[in-house]
Coordinates of C-alpha atoms (C1' of nucleotides) in Angstrom, one line a residue:
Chain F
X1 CA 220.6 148.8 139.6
X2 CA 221.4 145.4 140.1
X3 CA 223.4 143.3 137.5
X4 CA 220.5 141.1 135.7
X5 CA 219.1 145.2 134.9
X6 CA 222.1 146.1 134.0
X7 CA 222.1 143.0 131.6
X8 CA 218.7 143.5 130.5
X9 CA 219.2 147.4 129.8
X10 CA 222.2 146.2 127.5
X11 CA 219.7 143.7 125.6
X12 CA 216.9 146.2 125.3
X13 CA 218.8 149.3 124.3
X14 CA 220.1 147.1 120.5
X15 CA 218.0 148.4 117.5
X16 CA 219.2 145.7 115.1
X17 CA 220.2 142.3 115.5
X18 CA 224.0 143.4 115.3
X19 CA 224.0 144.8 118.4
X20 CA 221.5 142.7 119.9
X21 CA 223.8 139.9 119.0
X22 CA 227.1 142.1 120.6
X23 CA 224.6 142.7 123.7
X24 CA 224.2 139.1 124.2
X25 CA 228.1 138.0 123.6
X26 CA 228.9 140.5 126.2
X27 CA 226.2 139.4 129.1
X28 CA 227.0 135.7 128.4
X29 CA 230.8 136.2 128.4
X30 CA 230.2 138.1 132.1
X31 CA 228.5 135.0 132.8
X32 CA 231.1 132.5 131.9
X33 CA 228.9 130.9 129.5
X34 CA 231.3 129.9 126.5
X35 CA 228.8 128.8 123.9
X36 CA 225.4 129.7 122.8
X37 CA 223.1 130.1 120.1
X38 CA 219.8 131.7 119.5
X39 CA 217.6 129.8 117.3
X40 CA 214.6 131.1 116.1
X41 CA 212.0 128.9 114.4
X42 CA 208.4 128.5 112.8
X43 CA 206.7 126.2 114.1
X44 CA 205.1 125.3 110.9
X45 CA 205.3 123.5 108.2
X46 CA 208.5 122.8 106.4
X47 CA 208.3 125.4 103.9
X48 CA 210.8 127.5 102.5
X49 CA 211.0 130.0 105.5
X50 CA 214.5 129.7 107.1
X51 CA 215.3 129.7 110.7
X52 CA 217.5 131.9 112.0
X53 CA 220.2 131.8 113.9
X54 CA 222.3 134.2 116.9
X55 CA 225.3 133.4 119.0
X56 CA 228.8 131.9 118.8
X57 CA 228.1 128.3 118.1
X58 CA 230.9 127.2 115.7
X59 CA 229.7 128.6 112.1
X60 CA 230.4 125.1 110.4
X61 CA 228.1 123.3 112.3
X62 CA 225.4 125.8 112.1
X63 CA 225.8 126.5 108.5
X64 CA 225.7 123.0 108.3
X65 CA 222.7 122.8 110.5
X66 CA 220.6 126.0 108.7
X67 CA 221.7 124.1 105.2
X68 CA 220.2 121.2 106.1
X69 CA 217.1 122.6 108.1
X70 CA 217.9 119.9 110.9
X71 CA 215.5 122.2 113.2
X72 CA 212.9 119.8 111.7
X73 CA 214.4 117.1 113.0
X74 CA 216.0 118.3 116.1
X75 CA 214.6 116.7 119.2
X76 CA 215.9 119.9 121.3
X77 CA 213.7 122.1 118.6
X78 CA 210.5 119.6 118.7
X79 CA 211.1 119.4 123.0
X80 CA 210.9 123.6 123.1
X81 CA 207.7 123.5 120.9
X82 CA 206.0 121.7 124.0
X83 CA 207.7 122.9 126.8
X84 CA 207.5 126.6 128.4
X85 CA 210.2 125.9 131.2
X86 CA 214.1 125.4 130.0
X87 CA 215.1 121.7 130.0
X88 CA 218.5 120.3 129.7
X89 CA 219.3 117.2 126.9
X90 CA 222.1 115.0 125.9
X91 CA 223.7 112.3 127.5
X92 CA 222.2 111.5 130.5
X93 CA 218.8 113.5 130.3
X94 CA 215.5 113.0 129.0
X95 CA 215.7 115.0 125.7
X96 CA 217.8 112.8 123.4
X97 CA 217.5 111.3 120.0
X98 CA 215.0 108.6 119.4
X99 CA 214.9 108.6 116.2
X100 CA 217.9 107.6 113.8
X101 CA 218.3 110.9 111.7
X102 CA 218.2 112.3 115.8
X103 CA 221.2 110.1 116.4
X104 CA 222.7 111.2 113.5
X105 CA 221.9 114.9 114.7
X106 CA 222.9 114.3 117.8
X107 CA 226.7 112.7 116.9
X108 CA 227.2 115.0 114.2
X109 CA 226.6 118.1 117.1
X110 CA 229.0 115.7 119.2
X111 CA 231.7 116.2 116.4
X112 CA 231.8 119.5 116.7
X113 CA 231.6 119.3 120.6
X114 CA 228.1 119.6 121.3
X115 CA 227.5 117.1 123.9
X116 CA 224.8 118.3 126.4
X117 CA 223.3 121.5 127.0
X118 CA 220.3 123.8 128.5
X119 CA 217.7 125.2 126.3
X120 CA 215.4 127.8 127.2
X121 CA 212.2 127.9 125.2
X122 CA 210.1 131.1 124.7
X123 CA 206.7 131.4 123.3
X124 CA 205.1 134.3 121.7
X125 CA 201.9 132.6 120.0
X126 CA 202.9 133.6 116.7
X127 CA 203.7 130.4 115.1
X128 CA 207.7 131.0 115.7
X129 CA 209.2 130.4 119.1
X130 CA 212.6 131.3 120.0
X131 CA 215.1 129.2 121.8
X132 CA 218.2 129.9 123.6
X133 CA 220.7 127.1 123.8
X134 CA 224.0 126.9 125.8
X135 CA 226.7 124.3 125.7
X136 CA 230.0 123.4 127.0
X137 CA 233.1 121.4 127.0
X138 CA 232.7 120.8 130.1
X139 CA 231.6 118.0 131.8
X140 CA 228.0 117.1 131.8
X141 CA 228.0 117.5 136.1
X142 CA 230.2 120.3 136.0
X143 CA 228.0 122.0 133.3
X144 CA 224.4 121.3 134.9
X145 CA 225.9 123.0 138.1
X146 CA 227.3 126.4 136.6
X147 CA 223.8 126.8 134.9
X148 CA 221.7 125.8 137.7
X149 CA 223.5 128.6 139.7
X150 CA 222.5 130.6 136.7
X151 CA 219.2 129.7 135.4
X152 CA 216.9 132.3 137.2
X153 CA 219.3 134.9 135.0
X154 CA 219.7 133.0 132.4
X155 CA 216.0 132.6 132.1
X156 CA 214.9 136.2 132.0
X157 CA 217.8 137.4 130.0
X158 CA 216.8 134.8 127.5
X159 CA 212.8 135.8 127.2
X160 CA 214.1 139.8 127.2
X161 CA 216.4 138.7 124.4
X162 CA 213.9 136.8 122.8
X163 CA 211.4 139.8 123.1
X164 CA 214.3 142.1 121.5
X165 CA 214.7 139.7 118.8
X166 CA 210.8 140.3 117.8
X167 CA 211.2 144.3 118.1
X168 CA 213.9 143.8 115.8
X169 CA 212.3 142.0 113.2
X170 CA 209.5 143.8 113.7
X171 CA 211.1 147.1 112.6
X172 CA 212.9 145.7 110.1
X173 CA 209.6 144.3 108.3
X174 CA 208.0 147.3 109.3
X175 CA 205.0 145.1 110.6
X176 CA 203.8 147.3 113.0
X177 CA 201.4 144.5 114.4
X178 CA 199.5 141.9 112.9
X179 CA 195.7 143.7 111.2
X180 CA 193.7 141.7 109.5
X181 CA 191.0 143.4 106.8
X182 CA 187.4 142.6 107.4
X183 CA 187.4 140.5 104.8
X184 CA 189.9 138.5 105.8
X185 CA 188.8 138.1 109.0
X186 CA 185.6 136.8 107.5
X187 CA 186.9 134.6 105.5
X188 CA 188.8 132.8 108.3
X189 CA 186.1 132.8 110.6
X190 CA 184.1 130.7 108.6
X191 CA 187.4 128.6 107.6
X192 CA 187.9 127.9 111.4
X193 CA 184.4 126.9 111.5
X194 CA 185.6 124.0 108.6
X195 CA 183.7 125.5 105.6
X196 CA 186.0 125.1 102.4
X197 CA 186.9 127.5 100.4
X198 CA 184.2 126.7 97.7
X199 CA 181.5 127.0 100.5
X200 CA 183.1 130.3 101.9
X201 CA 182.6 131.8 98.8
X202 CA 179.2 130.7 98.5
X203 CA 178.5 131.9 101.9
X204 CA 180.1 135.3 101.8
X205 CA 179.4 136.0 97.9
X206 CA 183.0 135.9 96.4
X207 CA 184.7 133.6 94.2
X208 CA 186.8 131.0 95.3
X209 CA 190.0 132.4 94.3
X210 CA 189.2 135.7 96.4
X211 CA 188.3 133.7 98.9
X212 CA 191.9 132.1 98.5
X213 CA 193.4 135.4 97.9
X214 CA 192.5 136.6 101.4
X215 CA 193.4 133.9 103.3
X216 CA 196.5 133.2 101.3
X217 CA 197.0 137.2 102.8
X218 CA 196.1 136.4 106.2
X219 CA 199.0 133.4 106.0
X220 CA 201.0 135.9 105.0
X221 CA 200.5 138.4 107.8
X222 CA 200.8 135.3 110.4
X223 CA 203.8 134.2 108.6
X224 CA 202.6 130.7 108.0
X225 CA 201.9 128.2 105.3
X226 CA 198.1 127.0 106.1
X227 CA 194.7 127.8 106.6
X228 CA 194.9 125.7 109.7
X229 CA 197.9 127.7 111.5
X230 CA 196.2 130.6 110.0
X231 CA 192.9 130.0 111.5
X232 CA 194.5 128.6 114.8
X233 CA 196.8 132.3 114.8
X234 CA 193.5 134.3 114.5
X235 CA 191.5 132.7 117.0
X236 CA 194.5 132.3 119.6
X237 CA 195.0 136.2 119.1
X238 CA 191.5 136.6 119.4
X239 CA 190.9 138.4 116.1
X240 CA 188.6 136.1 115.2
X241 CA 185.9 133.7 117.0
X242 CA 184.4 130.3 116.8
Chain J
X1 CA 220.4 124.8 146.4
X2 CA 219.5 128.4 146.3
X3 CA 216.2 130.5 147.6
X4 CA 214.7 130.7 144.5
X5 CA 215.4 126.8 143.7
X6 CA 213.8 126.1 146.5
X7 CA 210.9 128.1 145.7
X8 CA 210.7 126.5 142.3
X9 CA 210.6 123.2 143.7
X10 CA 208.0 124.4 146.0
X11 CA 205.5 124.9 143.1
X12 CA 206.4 121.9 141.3
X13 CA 205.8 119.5 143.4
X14 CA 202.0 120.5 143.9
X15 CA 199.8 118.0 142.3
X16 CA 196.5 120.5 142.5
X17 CA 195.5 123.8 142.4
X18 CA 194.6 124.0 146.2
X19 CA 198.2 122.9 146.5
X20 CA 199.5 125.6 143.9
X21 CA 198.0 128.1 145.8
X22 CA 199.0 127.4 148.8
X23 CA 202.7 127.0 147.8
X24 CA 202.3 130.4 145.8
X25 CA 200.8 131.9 149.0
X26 CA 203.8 130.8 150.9
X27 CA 206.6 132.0 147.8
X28 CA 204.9 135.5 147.8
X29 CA 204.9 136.3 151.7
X30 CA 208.5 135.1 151.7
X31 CA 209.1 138.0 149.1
X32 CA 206.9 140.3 151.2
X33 CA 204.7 140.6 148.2
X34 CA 201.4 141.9 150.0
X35 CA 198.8 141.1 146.7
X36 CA 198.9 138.7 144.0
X37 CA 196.2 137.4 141.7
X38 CA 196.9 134.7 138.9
X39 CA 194.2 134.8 136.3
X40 CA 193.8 132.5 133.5
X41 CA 192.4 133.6 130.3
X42 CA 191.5 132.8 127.3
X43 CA 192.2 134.3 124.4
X44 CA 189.5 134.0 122.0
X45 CA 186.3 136.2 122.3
X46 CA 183.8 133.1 123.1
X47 CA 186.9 130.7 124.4
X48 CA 185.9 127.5 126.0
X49 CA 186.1 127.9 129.2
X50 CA 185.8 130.9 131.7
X51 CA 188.7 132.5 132.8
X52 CA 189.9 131.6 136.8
X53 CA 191.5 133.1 139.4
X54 CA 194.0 132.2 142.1
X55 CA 195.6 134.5 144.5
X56 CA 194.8 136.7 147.6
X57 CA 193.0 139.6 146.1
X58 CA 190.0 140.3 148.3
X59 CA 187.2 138.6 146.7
X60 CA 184.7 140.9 146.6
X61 CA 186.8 142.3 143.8
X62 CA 187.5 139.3 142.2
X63 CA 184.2 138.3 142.3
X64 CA 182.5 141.1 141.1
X65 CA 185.7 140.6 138.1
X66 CA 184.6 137.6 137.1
X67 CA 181.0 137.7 137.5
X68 CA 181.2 140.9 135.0
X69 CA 183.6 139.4 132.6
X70 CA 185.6 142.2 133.6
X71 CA 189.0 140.3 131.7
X72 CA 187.5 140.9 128.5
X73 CA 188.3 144.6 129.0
X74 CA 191.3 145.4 131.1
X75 CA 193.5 146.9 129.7
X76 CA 196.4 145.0 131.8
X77 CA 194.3 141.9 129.7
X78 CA 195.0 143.5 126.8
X79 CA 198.7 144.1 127.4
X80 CA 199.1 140.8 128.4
X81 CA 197.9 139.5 125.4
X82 CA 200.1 141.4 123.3
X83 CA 203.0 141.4 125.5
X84 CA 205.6 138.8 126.4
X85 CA 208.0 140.4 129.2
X86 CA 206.4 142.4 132.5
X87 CA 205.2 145.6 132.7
X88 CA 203.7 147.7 135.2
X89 CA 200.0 149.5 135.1
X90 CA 197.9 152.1 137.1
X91 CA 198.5 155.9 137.4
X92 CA 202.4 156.7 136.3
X93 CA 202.4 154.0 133.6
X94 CA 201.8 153.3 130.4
X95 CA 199.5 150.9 130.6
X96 CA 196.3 152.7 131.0
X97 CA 192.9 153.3 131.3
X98 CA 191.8 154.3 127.1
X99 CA 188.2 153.5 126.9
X100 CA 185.8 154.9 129.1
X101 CA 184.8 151.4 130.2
X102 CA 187.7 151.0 130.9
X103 CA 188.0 154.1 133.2
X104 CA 185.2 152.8 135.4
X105 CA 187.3 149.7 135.6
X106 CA 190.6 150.9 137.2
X107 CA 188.0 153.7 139.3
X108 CA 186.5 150.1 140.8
X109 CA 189.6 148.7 141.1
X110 CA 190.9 152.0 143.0
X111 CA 188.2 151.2 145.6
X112 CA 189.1 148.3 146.1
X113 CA 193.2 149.8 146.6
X114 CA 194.5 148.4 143.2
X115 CA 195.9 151.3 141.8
X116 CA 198.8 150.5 140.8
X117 CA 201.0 147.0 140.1
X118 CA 202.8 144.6 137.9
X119 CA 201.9 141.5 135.7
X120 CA 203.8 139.0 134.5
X121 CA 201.6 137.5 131.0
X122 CA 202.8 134.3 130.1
X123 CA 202.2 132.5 127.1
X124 CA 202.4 128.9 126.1
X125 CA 200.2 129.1 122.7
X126 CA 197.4 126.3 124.0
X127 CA 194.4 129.5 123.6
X128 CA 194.7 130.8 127.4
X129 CA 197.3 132.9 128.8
X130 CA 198.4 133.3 132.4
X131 CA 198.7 136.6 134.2
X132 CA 200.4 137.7 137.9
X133 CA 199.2 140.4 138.8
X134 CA 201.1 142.1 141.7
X135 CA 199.7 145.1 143.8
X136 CA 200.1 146.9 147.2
X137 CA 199.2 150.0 148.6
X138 CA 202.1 151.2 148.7
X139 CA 203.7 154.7 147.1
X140 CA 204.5 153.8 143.4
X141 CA 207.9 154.2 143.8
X142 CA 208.2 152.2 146.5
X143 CA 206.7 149.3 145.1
X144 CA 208.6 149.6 142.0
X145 CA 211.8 149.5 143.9
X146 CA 210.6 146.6 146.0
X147 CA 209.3 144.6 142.5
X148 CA 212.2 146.0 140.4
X149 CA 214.7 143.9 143.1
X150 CA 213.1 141.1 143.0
X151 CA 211.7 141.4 139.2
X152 CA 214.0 138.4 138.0
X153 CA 212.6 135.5 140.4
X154 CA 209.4 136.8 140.2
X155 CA 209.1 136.4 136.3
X156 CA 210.9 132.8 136.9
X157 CA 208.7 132.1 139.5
X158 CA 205.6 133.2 137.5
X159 CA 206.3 131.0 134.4
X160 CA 206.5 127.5 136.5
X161 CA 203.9 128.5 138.4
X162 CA 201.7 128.9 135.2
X163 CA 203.4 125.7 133.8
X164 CA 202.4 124.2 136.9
X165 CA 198.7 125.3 136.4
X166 CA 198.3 123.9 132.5
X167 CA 199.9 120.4 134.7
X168 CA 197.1 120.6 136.7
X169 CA 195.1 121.9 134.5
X170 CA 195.4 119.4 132.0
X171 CA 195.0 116.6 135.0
X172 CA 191.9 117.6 135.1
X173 CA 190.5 117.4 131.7
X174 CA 190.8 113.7 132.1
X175 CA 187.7 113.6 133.6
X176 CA 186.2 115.5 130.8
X177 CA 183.8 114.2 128.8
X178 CA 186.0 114.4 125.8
X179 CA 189.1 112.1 126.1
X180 CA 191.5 112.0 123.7
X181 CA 194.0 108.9 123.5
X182 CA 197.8 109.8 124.0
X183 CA 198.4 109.0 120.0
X184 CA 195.6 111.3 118.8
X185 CA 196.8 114.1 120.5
X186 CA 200.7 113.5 119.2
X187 CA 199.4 113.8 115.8
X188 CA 196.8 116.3 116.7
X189 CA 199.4 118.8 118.1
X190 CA 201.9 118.2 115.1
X191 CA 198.9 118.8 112.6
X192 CA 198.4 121.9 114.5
X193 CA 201.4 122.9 114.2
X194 CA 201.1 122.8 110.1
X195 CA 202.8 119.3 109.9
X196 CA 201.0 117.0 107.1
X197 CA 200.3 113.4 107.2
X198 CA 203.1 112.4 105.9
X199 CA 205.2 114.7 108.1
X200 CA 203.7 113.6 111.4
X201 CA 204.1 109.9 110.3
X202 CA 207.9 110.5 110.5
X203 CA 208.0 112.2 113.5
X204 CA 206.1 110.0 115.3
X205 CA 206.9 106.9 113.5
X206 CA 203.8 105.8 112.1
X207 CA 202.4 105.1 109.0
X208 CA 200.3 108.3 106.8
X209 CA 197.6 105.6 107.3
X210 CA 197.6 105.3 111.2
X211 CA 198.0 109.3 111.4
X212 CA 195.1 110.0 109.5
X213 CA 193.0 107.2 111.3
X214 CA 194.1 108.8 114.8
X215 CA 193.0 112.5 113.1
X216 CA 189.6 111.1 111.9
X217 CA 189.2 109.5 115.6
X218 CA 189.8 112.9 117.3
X219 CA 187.2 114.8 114.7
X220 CA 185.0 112.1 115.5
X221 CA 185.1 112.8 119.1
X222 CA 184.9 116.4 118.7
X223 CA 182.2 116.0 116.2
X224 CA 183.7 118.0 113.6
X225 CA 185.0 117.2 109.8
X226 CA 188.4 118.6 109.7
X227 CA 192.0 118.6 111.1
X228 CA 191.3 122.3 111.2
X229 CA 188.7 122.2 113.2
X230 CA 189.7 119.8 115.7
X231 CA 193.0 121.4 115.9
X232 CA 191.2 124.2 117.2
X233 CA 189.0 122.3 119.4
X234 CA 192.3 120.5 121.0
X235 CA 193.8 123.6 121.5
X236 CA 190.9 125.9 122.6
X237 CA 190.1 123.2 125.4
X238 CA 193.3 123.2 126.6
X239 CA 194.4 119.3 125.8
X240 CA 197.2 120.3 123.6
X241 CA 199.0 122.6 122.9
X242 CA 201.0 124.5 119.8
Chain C
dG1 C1' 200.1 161.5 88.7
dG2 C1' 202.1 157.9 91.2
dA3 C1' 202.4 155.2 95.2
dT4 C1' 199.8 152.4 98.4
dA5 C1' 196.1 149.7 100.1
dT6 C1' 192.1 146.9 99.7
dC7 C1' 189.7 144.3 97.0
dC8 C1' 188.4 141.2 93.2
dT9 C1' 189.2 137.3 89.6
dG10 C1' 191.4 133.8 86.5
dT11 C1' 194.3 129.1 85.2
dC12 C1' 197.4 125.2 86.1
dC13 C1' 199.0 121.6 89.1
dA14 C1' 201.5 119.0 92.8
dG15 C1' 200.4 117.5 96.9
dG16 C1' 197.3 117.2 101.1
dT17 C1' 192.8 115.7 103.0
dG18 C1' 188.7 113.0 104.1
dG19 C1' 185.4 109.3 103.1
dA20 C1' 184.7 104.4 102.2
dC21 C1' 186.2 100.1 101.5
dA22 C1' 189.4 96.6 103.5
dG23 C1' 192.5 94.0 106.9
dG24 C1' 195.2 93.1 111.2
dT25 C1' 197.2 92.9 116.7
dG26 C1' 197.2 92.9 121.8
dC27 C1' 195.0 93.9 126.2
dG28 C1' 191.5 93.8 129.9
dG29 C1' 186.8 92.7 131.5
dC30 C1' 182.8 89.6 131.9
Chain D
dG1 C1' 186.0 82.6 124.7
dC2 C1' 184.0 86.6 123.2
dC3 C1' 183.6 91.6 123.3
dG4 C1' 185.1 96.2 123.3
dC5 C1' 188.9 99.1 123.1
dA6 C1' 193.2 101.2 121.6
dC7 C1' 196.1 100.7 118.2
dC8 C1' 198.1 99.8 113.6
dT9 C1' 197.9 99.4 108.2
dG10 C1' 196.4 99.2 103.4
dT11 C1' 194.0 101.0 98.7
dC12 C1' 191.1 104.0 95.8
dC13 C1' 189.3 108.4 94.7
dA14 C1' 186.9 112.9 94.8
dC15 C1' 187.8 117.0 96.5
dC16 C1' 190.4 120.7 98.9
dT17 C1' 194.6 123.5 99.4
dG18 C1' 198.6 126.3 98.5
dG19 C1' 202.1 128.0 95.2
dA20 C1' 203.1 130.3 90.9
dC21 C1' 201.8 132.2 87.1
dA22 C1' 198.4 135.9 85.5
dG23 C1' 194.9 140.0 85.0
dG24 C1' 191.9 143.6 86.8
dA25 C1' 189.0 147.8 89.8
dT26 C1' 188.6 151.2 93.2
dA27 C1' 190.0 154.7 96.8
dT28 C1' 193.3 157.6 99.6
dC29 C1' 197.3 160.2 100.3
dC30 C1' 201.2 163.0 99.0

DNA sequence: GGATATCCTGTCCAGGTGGACAGGTGCGGC
DNA sequence: GCCGCACCTGTCCACCTGGACAGGATATCC
């Protein structure tokens, strides 16, 4: 067994997000990578649903940055909604603030010595993606170097990470996997297609608050905020068709 | 700059799918990897577009795959749907014939000598998913131990090379008949993401106004009468992505 | 009998959406 | 110079949506 199994037998043997957290500490430690964080977001709307947050960034600045929910803002956060390959940002790379409350972001993080870094962004089409971000002290050069070395590791460890994350969470909710009732399905199928509510009831003989009811439960079950990501979710998952 | 930067770069730089291939074709017999097929699928039950094929699978097989709309019920499909790290199929594994449909399907594939291999699904949440699929005729546990070596590039490898195919991809779709303009699909891809007018208009620094009037162009286009359903249309057509 | 799941229905209300009316700029092609 | 196109902005208003309150009826399983 080589060492990225090894690595990724530690990752996948945690059962909660304790040891899953310890796990990751120890592989990135091995790997002379001083500072990460997991962040795991929704991709929706800006609702009350928090973030959350893994790794050994200092705790005032994510505190500050969970407090605040500057994921919405965060042009590292809005970069991994769009990209599926790991990217680097800051100083001298694409991904930087454009926007004044980014520059803001981005010399606040700067404060606490977040200067540049290398985010990995990880996908699993159910309206939260996960993203694994490293920094350093170090200089940017000297920093793009150690992870390029890396990145191939990096990579996997992060998507096996990520995927432990889910399992996690999953058993903690006890959401087995995502089932939608018949009438629920219904009722979004005929959203997707753009009926309103008022119409779906019409079409499939309920009221429009039962109507409401199931797709409100169908938001729930997708863990988002509107019919739109709802309808999107089913149709991506291919519960439902168009 | 290592082997498997090297390979990276390799895919990257190809501007087409011919291209892709060929670079793929050159990454894989480097790795001695005998077999590989790369199928693109969608997700949905009726999704827009038929599912394609690259790799070096004898075509008879692939053929008769496609032709039969075979995708719709492999089980390795079905895995990959669900799953978001590798796994391996055929006799040994868990993933496994269930249905008896699906019986006749690994029996075909079996006589065409897939019995046995290991896909990488990759998702990037824009309604298809990419697969590599990885056989040989090999023993099992030989192939195992060969793919379990090399299982870290291969699943790097495997995500740009499907990121290099929605590059292509999406090249490609500017000849379609529908065209959206740059600004209506920023604001399409935040709405689909469950961000509001008003939300979108601060990200991408426009007025509500301007959002809603790039919105209304895209249903226009797509002849439909809601964000929803052009969201979906965006999507399920592969010019954005959420 | 109680827990659980699916299903059904109601009101109130802030805030989002889409249609219809306006207006404007800058660029490239004929 | 005019036309078409992409782009940008505004108001008004009916309607739709989602959240937070409610209230029910069945049926299954332990």
């Amino acid at each position: 067994m080589n060492t990225c199994q090894r690595y990724l037998k530690e990752i996948a043997k945690a059962r909660h997000l304790e040891e899953l957290q310890e796990a990751m500490n120890f592989v990135l430690s091995e790997l002379s990578i001083e500072s990460y964080a997991y962040l795991n977001v929704g991709v929706g709307t800006n609702s009350a649903r928090s973030p959350f947050l893994i790794g050994n960034y200092k705790s005032d600045w994510t505190d500050y940055y969970i407090r605040n929910k500057l994921d919405l803002i965060d042009p590292v956060i809005e970069a991994s909604i769009k990209s599926c390959v790991p990217f680097f940002w800051g100083v001298p790379e694409v991904v930087y603030a454009s926007r004044p409350e980014q520059e803001v972001l981005f010399r606040q993080a700067a404060s606490f010595g977040i200067r540049h870094g290398w985010t990995v962004p990880i996908h699993n089409c159910n309206g939260r993606i996960g993203t694994i971000n490293i920094c350093s002290s170090k200089e940017f050069d000297q920093f793009k170097e150690h992870i390029e070395n890396l990145a191939m590791m990096l990579h996997v460890i992060s998507i096996h990470f990520h995927a432990s994350v889910c399992k996690c969470e999953l058993a903690d909710t006890k959401r087995s996997s995502i089932d939608l009732t018949t009438r629920e399905k219904q009722c979004l199928e005929w959203a997707a297609k753009g009926k309103s509510r008022t119409d779906i009831a019409e079409i499939v003989g309920l009221s429009p608050r039962t109507v409401k009811f199931h797709i409100e439960n169908a938001q729930k079950k997708f863990g988002v905020f509107s019919t739109r990501q709802a309808a999107l979710q089913a149709v991506l998952s291919g519960m439902i068709s168009i």
